XYZ file of C-alpha atoms in Angstrom:
712
model
C 81.819 46.614 109.908
C 85.337 47.656 109.330
C 86.209 49.315 105.954
C 89.565 48.688 104.359
C 90.410 52.083 102.800
C 93.865 50.974 101.715
C 92.498 48.424 99.337
C 90.000 50.786 97.850
C 92.767 53.402 97.349
C 95.052 51.034 95.505
C 92.228 49.759 93.331
C 91.349 53.294 92.275
C 94.998 54.112 91.621
C 95.333 50.986 89.452
C 92.245 51.932 87.461
C 93.549 55.430 86.778
C 96.880 54.130 85.601
C 95.097 51.800 83.233
C 93.155 54.720 81.823
C 96.288 56.934 81.397
C 98.273 54.212 79.886
C 95.470 53.027 77.621
C 95.401 53.087 73.813
C 97.881 55.594 72.354
C 95.515 56.629 69.550
C 93.035 58.317 71.847
C 92.221 62.046 71.773
C 94.280 64.395 74.014
C 92.320 66.486 76.400
C 92.170 70.289 76.248
C 95.143 72.122 77.861
C 94.533 73.348 81.319
C 94.741 77.060 82.226
C 98.185 78.688 82.465
C 99.717 78.584 85.876
C 100.795 81.646 87.843
C 104.049 83.428 86.796
C 106.963 82.298 88.834
C 109.339 84.562 90.760
C 111.948 86.618 88.795
C 115.276 84.952 88.766
C 118.634 86.562 89.635
C 120.152 89.027 87.041
C 122.845 87.594 84.889
C 126.342 89.168 84.468
C 126.748 92.460 82.442
C 127.728 91.975 78.836
C 130.664 93.644 77.046
C 130.373 97.407 76.184
C 129.435 98.027 72.578
C 131.365 100.361 70.207
C 130.940 104.221 70.541
C 128.466 105.637 68.078
C 129.099 108.710 65.883
C 129.011 112.120 67.696
C 125.786 114.011 67.258
C 125.326 117.803 67.072
C 124.732 119.222 70.565
C 122.305 122.074 70.958
C 124.831 123.964 73.115
C 127.510 123.927 70.368
C 125.602 126.219 68.021
C 123.178 129.082 68.239
C 120.897 129.667 65.272
C 120.168 133.373 64.848
C 117.809 132.520 62.045
C 115.298 131.033 64.456
C 116.446 131.755 68.024
C 116.398 135.008 69.926
C 119.456 137.156 69.320
C 119.628 137.536 73.099
C 120.671 133.869 73.228
C 124.093 134.957 71.950
C 126.702 135.315 74.661
C 128.824 138.475 74.457
C 130.312 139.898 71.280
C 130.760 137.881 68.124
C 134.158 136.499 67.204
C 135.208 135.635 63.683
C 138.041 134.080 61.757
C 138.685 133.941 58.035
C 140.064 130.449 57.475
C 140.775 130.469 53.752
C 140.816 132.859 50.793
C 140.921 131.524 47.251
C 141.462 134.430 44.834
C 139.845 132.608 41.965
C 137.616 134.396 39.572
C 135.427 135.034 41.473
C 137.101 134.906 44.958
C 135.832 132.326 47.464
C 136.049 132.936 51.214
C 135.777 130.408 54.067
C 135.086 131.828 57.526
C 133.619 130.961 60.895
C 131.607 133.020 63.395
C 131.193 132.147 67.087
C 129.926 133.865 70.215
C 132.073 134.406 73.315
C 131.225 130.892 74.563
C 132.671 129.389 71.403
C 129.302 128.333 70.015
C 128.997 128.411 66.252
C 126.634 131.106 65.001
C 124.393 129.696 62.302
C 121.565 131.235 60.302
C 123.496 134.226 58.886
C 122.282 135.331 55.467
C 123.590 137.319 52.551
C 121.484 140.071 50.999
C 118.429 138.689 49.277
C 115.595 139.995 47.159
C 114.954 143.477 45.833
C 115.057 146.598 47.975
C 111.537 147.851 48.605
C 109.936 144.480 47.882
C 108.479 142.045 50.413
C 111.210 139.487 49.756
C 114.047 141.917 50.506
C 116.536 141.144 53.299
C 119.539 143.410 53.748
C 121.751 140.562 54.930
C 124.075 139.897 57.873
C 127.403 139.785 56.033
C 129.476 142.169 53.947
C 132.963 141.872 52.481
C 135.420 144.572 51.438
C 138.553 143.670 49.498
C 141.331 146.272 49.129
C 144.923 146.449 47.912
C 147.806 148.526 49.329
C 149.656 150.474 46.664
C 153.150 151.796 47.316
C 153.850 155.365 46.232
C 156.715 156.139 43.899
C 159.746 156.825 46.149
C 160.548 160.235 44.669
C 156.941 161.476 44.738
C 156.724 162.177 48.453
C 153.191 160.789 48.321
C 151.844 158.428 50.964
C 151.140 154.767 50.290
C 147.415 154.288 49.772
C 144.709 151.679 50.014
C 142.433 151.139 47.014
C 139.131 149.322 47.296
C 138.745 146.469 44.827
C 135.313 145.152 45.755
C 132.396 145.543 48.125
C 130.283 142.388 48.120
C 127.217 141.263 50.074
C 124.844 139.301 47.836
C 126.941 136.417 46.586
C 126.291 132.737 47.295
C 126.540 131.932 51.023
C 126.732 128.294 52.165
C 125.879 127.705 55.835
C 127.611 124.519 57.047
C 125.455 124.375 60.181
C 128.314 124.634 62.687
C 129.133 128.349 62.434
C 131.360 127.938 59.383
C 130.441 129.376 55.986
C 131.685 129.590 52.430
C 131.002 132.770 50.443
C 131.515 133.315 46.716
C 131.960 136.868 45.443
C 129.761 138.227 42.685
C 132.691 140.052 41.044
C 135.627 138.479 39.206
C 139.243 139.398 39.853
C 139.462 140.264 36.158
C 137.091 143.182 36.821
C 139.125 144.729 39.676
C 140.165 148.376 39.417
C 143.067 148.831 39.848
C 144.032 145.642 38.047
C 144.532 142.584 40.209
C 148.169 142.032 41.226
C 148.597 138.901 43.384
C 152.049 140.032 44.587
C 150.726 143.047 46.547
C 149.399 143.259 50.083
C 145.631 142.777 50.146
C 143.121 143.263 52.934
C 139.864 141.365 53.278
C 137.309 142.670 55.771
C 134.367 140.596 56.986
C 131.513 142.563 58.520
C 128.754 140.739 60.397
C 125.814 142.871 61.533
C 122.184 143.572 60.821
C 118.884 142.144 61.968
C 117.664 138.663 62.756
C 114.210 137.322 63.572
C 114.479 138.782 67.063
C 116.761 141.825 66.996
C 120.128 143.151 65.904
C 123.378 141.210 65.948
C 126.384 142.572 67.841
C 128.669 143.853 65.050
C 131.838 142.038 64.032
C 134.711 143.456 61.980
C 137.271 140.793 61.082
C 140.458 141.878 59.288
C 142.551 139.502 57.166
C 145.763 140.782 55.526
C 147.488 138.584 52.949
C 149.522 138.456 49.744
C 147.629 136.162 47.337
C 150.754 134.790 45.640
C 152.609 134.247 48.910
C 155.301 136.707 47.838
C 156.866 139.143 50.324
C 155.612 142.732 50.130
C 157.192 145.066 52.702
C 154.725 147.876 52.031
C 152.789 148.670 55.205
C 150.480 151.456 56.297
C 149.500 151.068 59.961
C 149.280 154.656 61.187
C 146.505 154.724 63.772
C 145.008 151.994 65.967
C 141.408 151.913 67.120
C 142.720 151.627 70.691
C 143.997 155.204 70.388
C 140.600 156.406 69.185
C 138.873 154.602 72.017
C 140.904 156.371 74.677
C 138.447 159.208 74.078
C 135.596 157.497 72.238
C 135.407 154.343 74.432
C 134.040 152.194 71.579
C 133.912 154.193 68.400
C 131.334 152.836 65.956
C 130.421 154.482 62.664
C 127.868 153.573 60.009
C 126.111 151.559 62.697
C 128.531 148.626 62.833
C 132.057 149.569 61.720
C 134.581 150.057 64.494
C 138.032 149.139 63.150
C 140.276 151.813 61.651
C 141.759 149.037 59.505
C 138.271 148.671 58.051
C 137.751 152.423 57.627
C 140.774 152.922 55.365
C 139.635 150.292 52.864
C 136.898 152.705 51.758
C 138.095 156.097 53.027
C 141.062 156.487 50.705
C 142.044 159.096 48.065
C 139.815 157.500 45.417
C 136.623 157.632 47.483
C 133.813 159.203 45.426
C 136.092 159.082 42.392
C 134.878 161.354 39.614
C 132.598 163.365 41.903
C 133.156 166.941 43.066
C 134.097 165.689 46.529
C 136.579 163.051 45.360
C 139.067 162.356 48.150
C 137.313 164.679 50.599
C 136.521 161.710 52.831
C 140.019 160.220 52.559
C 140.722 159.009 56.108
C 143.530 161.416 57.133
C 141.710 164.344 55.534
C 138.430 163.423 57.204
C 139.843 162.770 60.682
C 142.194 165.767 60.737
C 139.492 168.107 59.461
C 136.919 166.975 62.011
C 139.276 167.056 65.000
C 140.731 170.449 64.071
C 137.243 171.924 63.464
C 138.358 172.931 59.969
C 135.959 175.724 59.008
C 136.454 175.102 55.276
C 135.677 171.381 55.421
C 132.272 170.175 54.206
C 130.850 173.687 54.323
C 131.841 174.109 57.966
C 129.809 171.145 59.220
C 132.358 170.445 61.963
C 133.568 173.990 62.548
C 131.920 174.300 65.966
C 133.476 171.204 67.500
C 136.004 171.576 70.290
C 139.020 169.258 70.453
C 139.642 168.614 74.163
C 143.407 169.220 74.050
C 146.104 170.913 71.998
C 145.471 170.084 68.347
C 149.256 170.025 67.846
C 149.523 166.839 69.927
C 149.729 164.523 66.909
C 151.229 161.698 68.978
C 147.962 161.433 70.876
C 146.508 159.539 67.915
C 149.496 158.055 66.122
C 153.001 157.133 67.153
C 155.613 154.724 65.857
C 156.348 153.668 69.441
C 153.161 151.596 69.360
C 153.743 148.066 68.067
C 150.317 148.197 66.386
C 151.307 151.227 64.305
C 154.833 150.843 62.881
C 154.118 153.715 60.460
C 152.702 155.895 63.244
C 155.487 158.460 62.808
C 154.688 159.136 59.149
C 153.381 162.552 60.261
C 157.015 163.388 61.054
C 158.885 161.486 58.345
C 156.467 161.555 55.371
C 154.437 164.793 55.502
C 152.065 165.501 52.633
C 149.702 168.271 51.602
C 146.462 166.353 52.070
C 147.123 165.290 55.661
C 148.806 168.493 56.850
C 146.455 170.803 54.977
C 143.427 169.269 56.689
C 144.530 170.892 59.961
C 146.361 173.868 58.461
C 143.268 174.909 56.549
C 144.504 178.490 56.053
C 147.412 177.231 53.933
C 147.008 177.142 50.160
C 149.855 175.022 48.836
C 149.047 175.783 45.208
C 149.384 179.559 45.622
C 151.754 179.563 48.593
C 149.400 181.609 50.805
C 150.420 181.158 54.452
C 153.135 178.709 53.459
C 156.662 179.894 54.157
C 158.010 177.595 51.493
C 155.905 179.242 48.781
C 153.757 177.435 46.171
C 154.069 173.666 45.991
C 152.552 171.687 43.141
C 152.950 168.309 44.842
C 154.615 166.488 47.740
C 158.048 165.970 46.190
C 159.974 168.469 48.347
C 157.986 168.408 51.622
C 160.715 166.487 53.405
C 163.383 169.022 52.490
C 162.024 171.376 55.166
C 159.646 169.326 57.272
C 161.749 166.546 58.757
C 163.938 166.371 61.869
C 166.900 167.624 59.838
C 164.932 170.237 57.915
C 164.346 173.941 58.445
C 160.958 173.363 60.088
C 161.013 170.137 62.064
C 157.395 169.008 62.417
C 157.918 167.255 65.763
C 159.640 170.310 67.244
C 157.026 172.743 65.936
C 154.177 170.660 67.341
C 155.851 170.013 70.697
C 154.786 171.951 73.779
C 157.555 173.584 75.773
C 157.241 172.880 79.479
C 159.106 174.024 82.552
C 160.794 171.129 84.275
C 160.580 172.653 87.751
C 158.627 170.591 90.280
C 158.065 170.385 94.025
C 157.449 167.682 96.615
C 155.719 168.467 99.923
C 157.039 166.385 102.806
C 155.353 167.800 105.921
C 152.877 170.338 107.291
C 153.094 171.670 110.845
C 150.296 173.533 112.652
C 151.482 175.308 115.770
C 149.583 174.668 118.999
C 150.759 178.052 120.232
C 149.533 180.409 117.514
C 147.756 178.233 114.927
C 150.310 179.047 112.230
C 150.637 176.638 109.277
C 154.103 175.853 107.887
C 154.767 173.672 104.849
C 158.073 171.876 104.250
C 158.902 171.029 100.644
C 161.741 170.516 98.200
C 162.149 171.936 94.691
C 164.215 170.702 91.768
C 164.570 171.606 88.116
C 165.254 168.575 85.967
C 166.816 166.840 88.946
C 168.900 169.827 90.068
C 168.032 171.320 93.475
C 166.603 174.860 93.290
C 168.150 177.096 95.939
C 167.328 180.556 94.561
C 163.798 181.937 94.997
C 164.233 183.896 91.765
C 163.996 180.606 89.893
C 160.594 179.845 91.417
C 158.432 182.501 89.773
C 154.683 182.513 90.392
C 154.592 180.073 93.322
C 151.178 179.705 94.994
C 149.776 177.728 97.943
C 146.295 176.551 98.941
C 144.949 175.119 102.194
C 141.661 173.230 102.577
C 139.835 170.797 104.860
C 137.560 167.848 104.042
C 134.099 168.390 105.529
C 132.309 165.108 106.364
C 129.040 164.471 104.552
C 125.770 164.794 106.446
C 122.264 163.569 105.752
C 123.417 161.142 102.987
C 125.165 164.000 101.163
C 128.803 163.470 100.194
C 131.835 164.948 101.919
C 133.418 168.013 100.326
C 136.477 170.234 100.444
C 136.398 173.762 101.846
C 139.135 176.362 101.460
C 140.791 178.431 104.195
C 142.225 180.830 101.595
C 139.144 181.963 99.603
C 138.128 185.527 98.790
C 135.140 187.520 97.567
C 134.892 188.877 94.056
C 132.516 190.570 91.652
C 132.871 191.266 87.921
C 130.762 193.876 86.189
C 129.847 193.512 82.526
C 126.415 194.190 81.048
C 124.946 194.372 84.539
C 126.130 194.398 88.115
C 127.220 190.948 89.222
C 126.729 189.964 92.865
C 129.599 189.550 95.267
C 130.420 185.837 95.562
C 132.912 183.549 97.245
C 135.740 182.490 94.969
C 138.467 179.922 95.428
C 141.894 181.458 95.756
C 145.505 180.626 96.639
C 148.171 182.566 98.475
C 151.167 183.949 96.613
C 154.501 182.942 98.096
C 155.119 186.639 98.717
C 152.007 186.839 100.932
C 153.493 184.588 103.616
C 157.029 183.698 104.639
C 159.181 181.700 102.198
C 162.462 180.390 103.608
C 165.226 178.358 102.001
C 166.476 175.843 104.559
C 169.249 174.045 102.695
C 170.019 172.254 99.439
C 166.667 172.882 97.758
C 164.630 172.294 100.922
C 162.180 175.103 101.698
C 159.434 176.142 104.113
C 156.403 178.346 103.563
C 154.391 179.870 106.427
C 150.830 180.753 105.367
C 149.707 184.374 105.704
C 146.049 183.391 106.305
C 144.809 186.966 106.072
C 141.275 185.619 106.483
C 141.993 185.005 110.153
C 141.842 187.347 113.128
C 144.652 187.521 114.036
C 146.336 186.819 110.662
C 148.016 183.476 110.283
C 145.887 181.539 112.807
C 144.022 178.633 111.139
C 141.792 178.424 114.202
C 140.426 181.942 113.647
C 139.175 182.139 110.014
C 136.307 184.616 110.313
C 136.229 186.761 107.142
C 137.094 187.069 103.439
C 138.909 189.851 101.608
C 137.747 191.196 98.261
C 140.036 190.516 95.336
C 139.933 194.103 94.095
C 139.830 195.869 97.476
C 142.053 194.507 100.218
C 140.327 196.618 102.854
C 136.841 195.241 102.072
C 135.966 192.328 104.313
C 132.975 189.987 104.489
C 132.122 187.767 107.448
C 132.782 184.105 106.615
C 133.663 181.329 109.031
C 135.655 178.173 108.377
C 135.696 176.090 111.544
C 138.999 174.366 112.326
C 138.882 170.713 113.388
C 142.317 169.064 113.835
C 140.772 165.607 113.487
C 139.647 166.131 109.874
C 141.656 165.444 106.730
C 143.403 168.590 105.452
C 145.185 169.276 102.168
C 147.961 171.656 101.172
C 148.510 172.302 97.478
C 151.194 174.272 95.671
C 151.895 175.188 92.085
C 154.096 177.210 89.803
C 152.183 179.225 87.247
C 153.375 179.585 83.679
C 156.472 181.697 83.251
C 157.331 183.518 80.021
C 154.707 181.525 78.151
C 156.235 178.198 79.186
C 153.917 175.822 81.005
C 154.493 173.691 84.067
C 154.009 169.960 84.298
C 152.447 169.334 87.702
C 151.087 170.521 91.041
C 152.092 169.187 94.435
C 149.526 168.162 97.056
C 149.865 166.767 100.562
C 147.092 165.317 102.733
C 147.362 165.155 106.515
C 145.412 165.173 109.785
C 146.606 168.021 112.063
C 146.016 165.943 115.177
C 148.580 163.456 113.889
C 146.176 160.523 113.660
C 145.759 158.320 110.610
C 143.524 159.589 107.810
C 140.197 157.771 107.855
C 138.433 159.825 105.186
C 139.545 161.002 101.777
C 137.876 162.210 98.582
C 139.910 161.164 95.563
C 137.220 160.395 92.997
C 139.062 161.195 89.773
C 142.713 161.356 88.799
C 144.410 163.531 86.218
C 145.436 160.367 84.364
C 141.776 159.760 83.546
C 141.363 163.345 82.347
C 144.480 163.126 80.218
C 143.233 160.168 78.190
C 141.188 162.781 76.330
C 142.768 166.071 77.369
C 146.402 165.093 76.888
C 147.780 167.249 79.695
C 145.828 170.433 78.992
C 145.949 172.791 81.976
C 143.162 175.031 83.172
C 144.698 178.242 84.582
C 146.468 176.959 87.725
C 145.203 173.411 87.995
C 147.276 170.632 86.477
C 146.055 167.918 88.850
C 142.505 167.274 89.997
C 143.654 166.988 93.606
C 144.725 170.623 93.378
C 141.614 171.816 91.540
C 139.244 170.786 94.326
C 140.992 172.951 96.910
C 139.411 175.968 95.177
C 136.488 174.478 93.253
C 134.297 173.370 96.161
C 130.711 173.790 97.326
C 131.111 177.347 98.565
C 132.704 178.787 95.390
C 130.847 180.583 92.604
C 131.400 182.215 89.238
C 132.242 185.926 89.784
C 131.109 186.767 86.241
C 127.496 185.800 86.951
C 125.114 188.699 86.499
C 121.988 187.110 87.978
C 121.820 184.185 90.400
C 125.265 182.937 91.436
C 126.460 179.889 89.489
C 128.254 177.336 91.637
C 131.558 176.033 90.283
C 132.430 173.241 92.703
C 134.380 170.562 90.882
C 131.699 167.891 90.494
C 129.210 170.530 89.354
C 131.360 172.279 86.761
C 132.924 169.085 85.358
C 129.588 167.316 84.905
C 128.038 170.402 83.306
C 130.925 170.977 80.913
C 130.997 167.361 79.786
C 127.221 167.242 79.307
C 127.537 170.294 77.062
C 124.877 170.327 74.380
C 122.989 167.518 76.140
C 122.050 169.780 79.066
C 118.400 170.696 79.392
C 119.265 174.235 80.522
C 122.053 176.696 79.787
C 125.217 176.619 81.858
C 126.931 179.988 81.550
C 130.301 180.392 83.308
C 132.607 183.335 82.643
C 130.227 184.332 79.842
C 130.662 181.030 78.039
C 127.544 178.948 77.540
C 128.602 175.324 77.462
C 125.224 174.150 76.239
C 125.682 176.388 73.218
C 122.078 177.593 73.017
C 122.816 181.274 73.592
C 124.284 181.625 70.120
C 127.305 183.490 71.432
C 129.819 181.826 69.170
C 131.051 179.219 71.637
C 132.149 175.944 70.047
C 129.882 172.989 70.651
C 130.841 170.867 73.649
C 130.137 167.259 72.702
C 131.247 164.364 74.885
C 133.023 161.962 72.471
C 131.272 158.844 73.767
C 128.210 157.809 75.766
C 127.664 160.478 78.428
C 126.326 157.766 80.741
C 129.762 156.103 80.953
C 130.779 157.380 84.387
C 133.680 154.943 84.735
C 135.693 156.688 82.042
C 136.446 159.437 84.587
C 135.797 157.976 88.033
C 138.444 155.808 89.663
C 136.260 154.702 92.583
C 132.641 153.607 92.990
C 131.164 156.590 94.843
C 129.177 157.536 91.749
C 127.105 154.366 92.160
C 127.495 153.726 95.887
C 126.516 157.188 97.076
C 124.342 159.030 94.513
C 123.657 162.605 95.635
C 121.579 165.538 94.476
C 124.649 167.736 93.876
C 126.369 165.265 91.557
C 123.428 163.690 89.757
C 121.429 166.899 89.463
C 124.161 168.569 87.438
C 123.593 166.246 84.479
C 119.902 165.519 85.099
C 119.087 169.219 85.046
C 115.586 169.432 83.587
C 112.764 171.027 85.577
C 111.125 167.630 86.043
C 114.356 166.101 87.345
C 114.914 169.058 89.652
C 111.391 168.692 91.060
C 111.991 164.962 91.615
C 115.210 165.690 93.497
C 113.636 168.374 95.680
C 110.732 166.108 96.587
C 113.197 163.580 97.968
C 115.138 165.916 100.239
C 114.026 166.557 103.813
C 115.016 170.136 104.418
C 116.819 171.092 107.592
C 118.928 174.126 108.397
C 119.457 175.586 104.938
C 122.347 178.090 104.577
C 121.365 181.706 105.160
C 123.344 182.998 102.189
C 125.956 181.931 99.699
C 128.606 183.554 101.857
C 128.033 181.109 104.702
C 129.508 177.648 105.071
C 127.544 175.003 103.180
C 126.828 172.700 106.095
C 123.176 171.998 106.846
C 121.201 169.028 108.058
C 119.171 168.295 104.942
C 118.550 164.581 104.485
C 118.576 163.070 100.984
C 116.675 159.923 100.052
C 118.547 159.215 96.791
C 119.950 155.894 97.976
C 116.464 154.574 98.707
C 115.846 154.037 94.995
C 119.251 154.616 93.401
C 121.593 152.797 95.797
C 123.606 149.803 94.603
C 121.068 147.154 95.614
C 117.960 149.111 94.616
C 115.721 148.654 91.593
C 116.768 151.951 89.969
C 120.440 151.705 90.911
C 122.728 154.117 89.088
C 124.866 151.494 87.375
C 121.912 149.719 85.753
C 120.245 152.989 84.773
C 123.413 154.164 83.029
C 123.713 150.951 81.006
C 126.505 148.522 80.241
C 129.683 150.142 78.905
C 131.979 147.158 79.339
């Protein structure tokens, strides 16, 4: 039987269509389940960019010292006073940032009651002062007067480093009375503690005339940059470092009404301290030692400096208070020690004490110097007899010197640079030394002492037109004059007494000739001449110029120590084999690095350092003035012009400052002893090996630079 599936199919299809298309009022069936999600279609085109929203506050634009670590600040603080409204009371607008320009927020004025739990000393202080011109005929100086010191007024923190501060005192209460036509000075001080430490101090100075009028009165006499030539970064009262700030309080009215009124006036204070005035503050500063001639007034203030247009007031406007602070033996009221007799005030000071007066201040304070100087051009060492001949020229204020009579007290030195061994540094050694002993309370030992030849010892010859030669005597050689045969020393007080002492000649080492003119008739010289050379004629590959006189003179102002006016000359005598002849017990070495470090450490030494019967620590109570370094003693860069102090730390250099028994033991434990010298009269060349660089070298954990701290 054959089935017809096509017919059946169409019949079924017709039946289903009849059902679907049946009565339209029938119930709909339940929805079927949701089908699967289809594929994601292609992304449409990007729409237009919307408008830029308002700028928000970035975390890197501000640093909140009220909640963040103070260490988050970058560098020193910087401040600007943006507006001063001298209303009653005054209102100040200012901004504080760190060195990255980020606003410093979270500063606070003083709050609460001292001694109570709610007390906070504050981070800001303001001083307001006025400059008062002296009456022209009085001879008095112009003076600052403090009007207000304010720290607990209303402080508004704007949240971006800017602030508005309202004084607690009205202008109507100012003494002296408020005069808006005069020069005023506003000082902002930022300092003090935060939640995590102390802020770097900020002194911001703002000079202005409230009314906008012109006031030509000015009193800029000393700049902090002059102070910092010796003091590096002078800070007093914990956070005040601008002389322009100092004078707003330290003026003639300071402690008004008290017994010491005016005693702390700035010129009186500074002059008295630096001159070690024995009558000032019961002699509190009488034992200080100013490191140069106290008569060098221009060291601190000069009108040639654009910062200090009134810097020459010490010459043009002398007064009793300023001058008397140094000249403490003068009593102006009675006329004691004053050639001009009693003086009741300053009205006639300028009659005598000006450039046209009977006693010109600048001339009296000036130091007379010889203008003679020399230049060494060549040194020849003879292959035949080892003689050493120096060629040089001499002039006096540009005029050639052709007569030996005009060259009084001429001396010459000769030294070689010994290479360092065993991690020790190189050092100079003299060919012209001597032995010496000085007897005082006891019998001092015979020691080696640096020395120079007098021009009369050797052969001085005028060649032509101010050109000269000097042939060294070299009496330490056998035969005399032969640099290759230095084998003994003569005694200073007995030319026939000789001591065996060898200085080996090596023509391949750096050598130095130095010459100088000593003072003549009480008039000082201005320089030494030095000349470095290698006898073999090859280029110099090793030198030792660690300090320059220019560095010394930032504090010492050209002071000379017996013959040495330049450090390059000093080291030709002051080297590792030279000692103090005044020592009565163990010999005291006076090589340059040793004596300079000891002298500058002064009272900070652990043990006494007695040279020529002067104790520079000051603990022997022998009347020596205190030696106090005027800044951080750890600031090696103030003297050193190269990096040897941190690249090559050695026992000789470092042990002079770090001189305690514990430090000495530490140093000795880190030296591998070799051939130690047999006596102080032998050459200081051994094969000891130092391990200092192992811990204290530049890349090591206890490197010298880090241990000495940041003095930038």
